[in-house]
Tab-separated table of C-alpha atoms in Angstrom:
chain	number	residue	atom	x	y	z
A	11	MET	CA	47.909	214.649	188.130
A	12	PHE	CA	49.405	211.393	189.106
A	13	VAL	CA	50.111	210.409	185.479
A	14	THR	CA	51.833	213.608	184.737
A	15	ILE	CA	53.971	213.314	187.958
A	16	ALA	CA	54.796	209.722	187.301
A	17	SER	CA	55.884	210.684	183.410
A	18	LEU	CA	58.076	213.409	184.626
A	19	PHE	CA	59.465	211.070	187.112
A	20	ALA	CA	60.186	208.316	184.570
A	21	ILE	CA	61.650	210.633	182.062
A	22	ALA	CA	64.117	212.384	184.509
A	23	LEU	CA	65.285	208.914	185.808
A	24	TYR	CA	65.744	207.635	182.247
A	25	LEU	CA	67.756	210.600	181.374
A	26	ALA	CA	69.752	210.394	184.629
A	27	ALA	CA	70.484	206.736	184.205
A	28	ALA	CA	71.734	207.333	180.429
A	29	GLY	CA	73.945	210.088	181.934
A	30	ALA	CA	75.360	207.756	184.597
A	31	LEU	CA	76.214	205.245	181.921
A	32	GLY	CA	77.635	207.807	179.541
A	33	ARG	CA	80.201	209.137	181.976
A	34	PRO	CA	83.007	207.553	179.938
A	35	LEU	CA	81.962	209.678	177.042
A	36	LEU	CA	81.790	212.915	179.008
A	37	ASN	CA	84.835	212.779	181.258
A	38	GLY	CA	86.568	209.606	180.881
A	39	ARG	CA	85.522	207.998	184.077
A	40	ALA	CA	83.955	204.687	184.654
A	41	PRO	CA	80.177	204.357	184.408
A	42	LEU	CA	77.999	204.233	187.451
A	43	THR	CA	76.445	200.979	186.275
A	44	ARG	CA	74.703	199.910	189.591
A	45	PRO	CA	73.029	203.506	190.230
A	46	ALA	CA	72.144	203.670	186.631
A	47	MET	CA	70.398	200.513	186.502
A	48	GLY	CA	68.567	201.261	189.673
A	49	MET	CA	67.342	204.471	188.334
A	50	ALA	CA	66.360	202.640	185.116
A	51	THR	CA	64.355	200.204	186.999
A	52	LEU	CA	62.385	202.938	188.815
A	53	ALA	CA	61.938	204.657	185.534
A	54	VAL	CA	60.393	201.397	183.749
A	55	LEU	CA	58.165	200.858	186.819
A	56	ALA	CA	56.884	204.522	186.760
A	57	HIS	CA	56.608	204.323	182.886
A	58	ALA	CA	54.390	201.238	183.480
A	59	ALA	CA	52.171	203.274	185.840
A	60	VAL	CA	51.798	205.780	183.132
A	61	LEU	CA	50.961	203.354	180.565
A	62	LEU	CA	48.320	201.744	182.844
A	63	GLY	CA	46.930	205.236	183.807
A	64	MET	CA	46.803	206.753	180.369
A	65	HIS	CA	45.444	203.823	178.567
A	66	ARG	CA	43.121	202.479	181.150
A	67	GLY	CA	45.070	199.423	181.700
A	68	ALA	CA	44.729	198.116	178.263
A	69	LEU	CA	46.527	197.721	174.981
A	70	ASP	CA	46.390	200.939	173.155
A	71	LEU	CA	48.024	200.303	169.878
A	72	HIS	CA	47.369	203.862	168.386
A	73	PHE	CA	50.672	205.206	166.853
A	74	PHE	CA	52.110	207.348	169.862
A	75	ALA	CA	50.861	205.033	172.473
A	76	ALA	CA	52.343	201.972	170.641
A	77	LEU	CA	55.643	203.817	170.364
A	78	SER	CA	55.666	204.400	174.067
A	79	LEU	CA	54.806	200.761	174.911
A	80	VAL	CA	57.426	199.348	172.595
A	81	ALA	CA	59.991	201.691	174.065
A	82	TRP	CA	58.971	200.387	177.518
A	83	VAL	CA	59.316	196.859	176.447
A	84	VAL	CA	62.724	197.381	175.112
A	85	SER	CA	63.946	199.216	178.389
A	86	SER	CA	62.383	196.455	180.467
A	87	LEU	CA	64.139	193.633	178.133
A	88	THR	CA	67.311	195.586	178.625
A	89	LEU	CA	67.347	195.249	182.270
A	90	LEU	CA	66.494	191.795	182.113
A	91	VAL	CA	69.037	190.805	179.693
A	92	ASN	CA	71.658	192.930	181.727
A	93	LEU	CA	71.034	190.502	184.798
A	94	SER	CA	72.868	187.679	182.882
A	95	ARG	CA	75.064	189.606	180.159
A	96	PRO	CA	76.759	193.191	180.593
A	97	VAL	CA	74.521	195.307	178.270
A	98	ALA	CA	74.006	198.217	180.583
A	99	GLY	CA	76.073	200.265	178.064
A	100	LEU	CA	73.100	200.012	175.613
A	101	GLY	CA	71.225	202.254	178.080
A	102	VAL	CA	73.114	205.437	176.540
A	103	ILE	CA	71.099	204.836	173.315
A	104	ILE	CA	67.927	203.167	174.543
A	105	PHE	CA	66.930	205.019	177.816
A	106	PRO	CA	67.063	208.694	176.335
A	107	LEU	CA	64.958	207.426	173.185
A	108	THR	CA	62.419	205.746	175.669
A	109	ALA	CA	62.195	209.197	177.598
A	110	ILE	CA	61.606	210.946	174.418
A	111	LEU	CA	58.925	208.607	173.258
A	112	LEU	CA	57.182	208.656	176.647
A	113	ALA	CA	57.346	212.482	176.619
A	114	ILE	CA	55.753	212.639	173.180
A	115	ASP	CA	52.940	210.285	174.104
A	116	LYS	CA	51.975	212.012	177.219
A	117	PHE	CA	52.618	215.570	176.557
A	118	ILE	CA	52.324	216.124	172.683
A	119	ALA	CA	50.258	213.260	171.309
A	120	PRO	CA	46.457	213.660	171.228
A	121	PRO	CA	44.893	211.452	173.965
A	122	THR	CA	43.685	208.116	172.725
A	123	ALA	CA	41.597	205.170	173.961
A	124	PRO	CA	42.249	201.577	173.543
A	125	THR	CA	40.253	199.650	170.800
A	126	PRO	CA	38.663	196.416	172.110
A	127	ILE	CA	40.499	193.411	170.717
A	128	ASP	CA	39.955	189.615	171.422
A	129	TRP	CA	42.391	187.540	173.471
A	130	GLN	CA	43.869	186.024	170.221
A	131	ILE	CA	45.063	189.336	168.919
A	132	LYS	CA	46.170	190.259	172.218
A	133	LEU	CA	48.345	187.249	172.261
A	134	HIS	CA	49.439	187.855	168.728
A	135	VAL	CA	50.356	191.697	169.622
A	136	THR	CA	52.106	190.541	172.818
A	137	VAL	CA	54.399	188.169	170.984
A	138	ALA	CA	55.051	190.740	168.366
A	139	LEU	CA	56.205	193.301	170.958
A	140	LEU	CA	58.519	190.718	172.584
A	141	ALA	CA	60.015	190.124	169.062
A	142	PHE	CA	60.390	193.783	168.269
A	143	GLY	CA	61.807	194.409	171.624
A	144	VAL	CA	64.531	191.785	171.419
A	145	LEU	CA	65.447	192.505	167.969
A	146	SER	CA	65.672	196.378	168.835
A	147	ILE	CA	68.177	195.321	171.639
A	148	ALA	CA	70.143	193.274	168.837
A	149	ALA	CA	70.229	196.325	166.519
A	150	ALA	CA	71.410	198.433	169.255
A	151	LEU	CA	74.233	195.935	170.166
A	152	ALA	CA	74.972	195.780	166.555
A	153	ILE	CA	75.728	199.523	166.426
A	154	LEU	CA	77.824	199.053	169.379
A	155	LEU	CA	79.742	196.331	167.927
A	156	ALA	CA	80.426	198.481	164.836
A	157	VAL	CA	81.687	201.229	167.036
A	158	GLN	CA	84.106	198.893	168.827
A	159	GLU	CA	85.386	197.115	165.716
A	160	ARG	CA	86.003	200.687	164.065
A	161	ALA	CA	87.735	201.954	167.207
A	162	LEU	CA	89.924	198.768	167.384
A	163	ARG	CA	90.961	199.200	163.887
A	164	ARG	CA	92.011	202.707	164.343
A	165	SER	CA	93.664	201.711	167.761
A	166	GLN	CA	91.475	204.293	169.497
A	167	PHE	CA	91.642	202.871	172.982
A	168	GLY	CA	89.692	205.395	174.989
A	169	HIS	CA	88.077	205.097	178.471
A	170	TRP	CA	84.602	204.539	176.836
A	171	LEU	CA	85.961	201.575	174.919
A	172	ARG	CA	87.292	199.956	178.026
A	173	ALA	CA	84.035	200.274	179.714
A	174	LEU	CA	82.390	198.101	177.210
A	175	PRO	CA	82.090	194.244	177.250
A	176	PRO	CA	84.776	192.534	175.238
A	177	LEU	CA	84.247	192.226	171.379
A	178	THR	CA	83.604	188.378	171.241
A	179	LEU	CA	81.062	188.839	174.195
A	180	THR	CA	79.235	191.306	172.283
A	181	GLU	CA	79.105	189.451	169.080
A	182	GLY	CA	78.048	186.240	170.855
A	183	LEU	CA	75.342	188.117	172.674
A	184	LEU	CA	74.337	189.666	169.382
A	185	PHE	CA	73.540	186.364	167.693
A	186	ARG	CA	71.701	185.039	170.875
A	187	LEU	CA	69.310	187.888	170.801
A	188	ILE	CA	68.893	187.565	167.030
A	189	HIS	CA	68.079	183.924	167.359
A	190	ALA	CA	65.536	184.684	170.248
A	191	GLY	CA	64.149	187.306	168.278
A	192	PHE	CA	63.826	185.260	164.979
A	193	THR	CA	62.046	182.653	167.078
A	194	LEU	CA	59.504	185.253	168.427
A	195	LEU	CA	59.080	186.784	164.945
A	196	THR	CA	58.295	183.290	163.689
A	197	LEU	CA	55.677	182.993	166.351
A	198	THR	CA	54.363	186.391	165.540
A	199	LEU	CA	53.868	185.481	161.845
A	200	VAL	CA	52.133	182.101	162.928
A	201	THR	CA	49.899	183.651	165.261
A	202	GLY	CA	49.092	186.485	162.735
A	203	THR	CA	48.212	183.825	160.175
A	204	LEU	CA	45.955	181.878	162.715
A	205	PHE	CA	44.241	184.874	164.420
A	206	VAL	CA	43.983	187.659	161.884
A	207	SER	CA	41.133	187.009	159.615
A	208	ASN	CA	40.837	190.221	157.522
A	209	VAL	CA	44.468	191.271	156.241
A	210	PHE	CA	43.054	193.505	153.490
A	211	GLY	CA	40.337	195.303	155.530
A	212	GLN	CA	42.652	195.766	158.553
A	213	HIS	CA	45.419	197.438	156.175
A	214	LEU	CA	48.017	194.652	157.079
A	215	VAL	CA	49.147	193.651	153.737
A	216	GLN	CA	52.093	195.954	153.671
A	217	LYS	CA	52.732	195.099	157.496
A	218	THR	CA	52.605	191.297	156.629
A	219	ILE	CA	54.978	191.483	153.660
A	220	LEU	CA	57.597	193.657	155.333
A	221	SER	CA	57.495	191.262	158.461
A	222	ILE	CA	58.391	188.438	156.038
A	223	ILE	CA	61.031	190.276	154.496
A	224	ALA	CA	62.594	191.070	157.876
A	225	TRP	CA	62.080	187.398	158.825
A	226	LEU	CA	63.928	186.165	155.769
A	227	VAL	CA	66.720	188.690	156.437
A	228	PHE	CA	67.333	187.568	160.067
A	229	GLY	CA	66.748	183.884	159.029
A	230	ALA	CA	69.561	184.266	156.305
A	231	LEU	CA	71.961	185.915	158.768
A	232	LEU	CA	71.550	183.074	161.171
A	233	TRP	CA	71.977	180.633	158.402
A	234	GLY	CA	75.045	182.474	157.222
A	235	ARG	CA	76.548	182.522	160.695
A	236	TRP	CA	75.876	178.754	161.102
A	237	ARG	CA	77.014	177.727	157.560
A	238	HIS	CA	79.751	180.202	156.933
A	239	GLY	CA	80.561	182.021	160.093
A	240	TRP	CA	79.355	185.349	159.012
A	241	ARG	CA	80.391	188.050	161.506
A	242	GLY	CA	81.517	191.542	161.764
A	243	THR	CA	80.396	194.184	159.183
A	244	ARG	CA	78.237	191.765	157.202
A	245	ALA	CA	76.528	190.743	160.625
A	246	VAL	CA	76.018	194.285	161.503
A	247	ASN	CA	74.627	195.633	158.182
A	248	LEU	CA	72.164	192.675	157.946
A	249	THR	CA	70.938	193.123	161.401
A	250	LEU	CA	70.414	196.879	160.941
A	251	PHE	CA	68.628	196.248	157.587
A	252	GLY	CA	66.290	193.620	159.060
A	253	MET	CA	65.572	196.053	161.885
A	254	ALA	CA	64.883	198.896	159.619
A	255	VAL	CA	62.435	196.676	157.602
A	256	LEU	CA	60.814	195.527	160.624
A	257	VAL	CA	60.315	199.247	161.849
A	258	LEU	CA	58.475	199.926	158.671
A	259	ALA	CA	56.515	196.928	159.163
A	260	PHE	CA	55.322	197.942	162.678
A	261	PHE	CA	55.065	201.506	162.305
A	262	GLY	CA	55.367	202.600	158.795
A	263	THR	CA	51.652	201.869	157.780
A	264	LYS	CA	50.504	203.136	161.142
A	265	PHE	CA	52.351	206.442	160.720
A	266	VAL	CA	50.844	207.101	157.176
A	267	LEU	CA	47.277	206.054	158.212
A	268	GLU	CA	47.210	207.718	161.504
A	269	VAL	CA	49.389	210.766	161.497
A	270	ILE	CA	49.428	211.689	157.865
A	271	LEU	CA	45.792	210.553	156.887
A	272	HIS	CA	44.123	210.544	160.409
A	273	HIS	CA	42.743	207.010	159.854
A	274	PRO	CA	43.206	204.947	163.072
A	275	VAL	CA	44.220	201.309	162.696
A	276	VAL	CA	45.084	198.696	165.112
């Protein structure tokens, strides 16, 4: 009963926070940033309680449980990044998606139990979750950057655009996040190499190859930014392409094996 109530509480708060941040889109009024982030903080705490309650306080890496966990990580990181940089507007995208994934895990997906894993694999998974979370925020920021640039080119200065951070700040933060995510993704590949012993037996070949491709894409983007000053549409496209590959790496194989073939994997 507690988990159900906490789930409904978190879902309602995530959606309310997104609504408060999305006011400029609805009626042109300024976003209610402070109340929204307060509600989102409570939602993240309730979501954490749900994850601990549903999955026995352990890392449950089954497909829908992993999606809910990743969504919680992304929402938590959004709150943390917003403490130093104005990224609250990303909550319009991130918080409703987190609410949906939490609802699916709690009310639609079949119940699952965590598979026992060694501390080395837990470390690898934790670093991977952080890498995915940071790069997910970067991808959402890239979408925001593309929308801002498109609106400015068309001279569409609506209330919603004025509520967003300046374009240069958005772009600078985008590359800082990509740099941090690239570093974490590098550590993910290193710890995977050190700690994962049976790549073929654990169905990790596709995940490893796709992760390396994503690593190369983000690395090329950072190199191009440093060497040639890449920005704008090129930066947005490469960020979204790299993130799409990373989503396939993290969840593509799991979806096919668990949801379609009903063969659970870690």
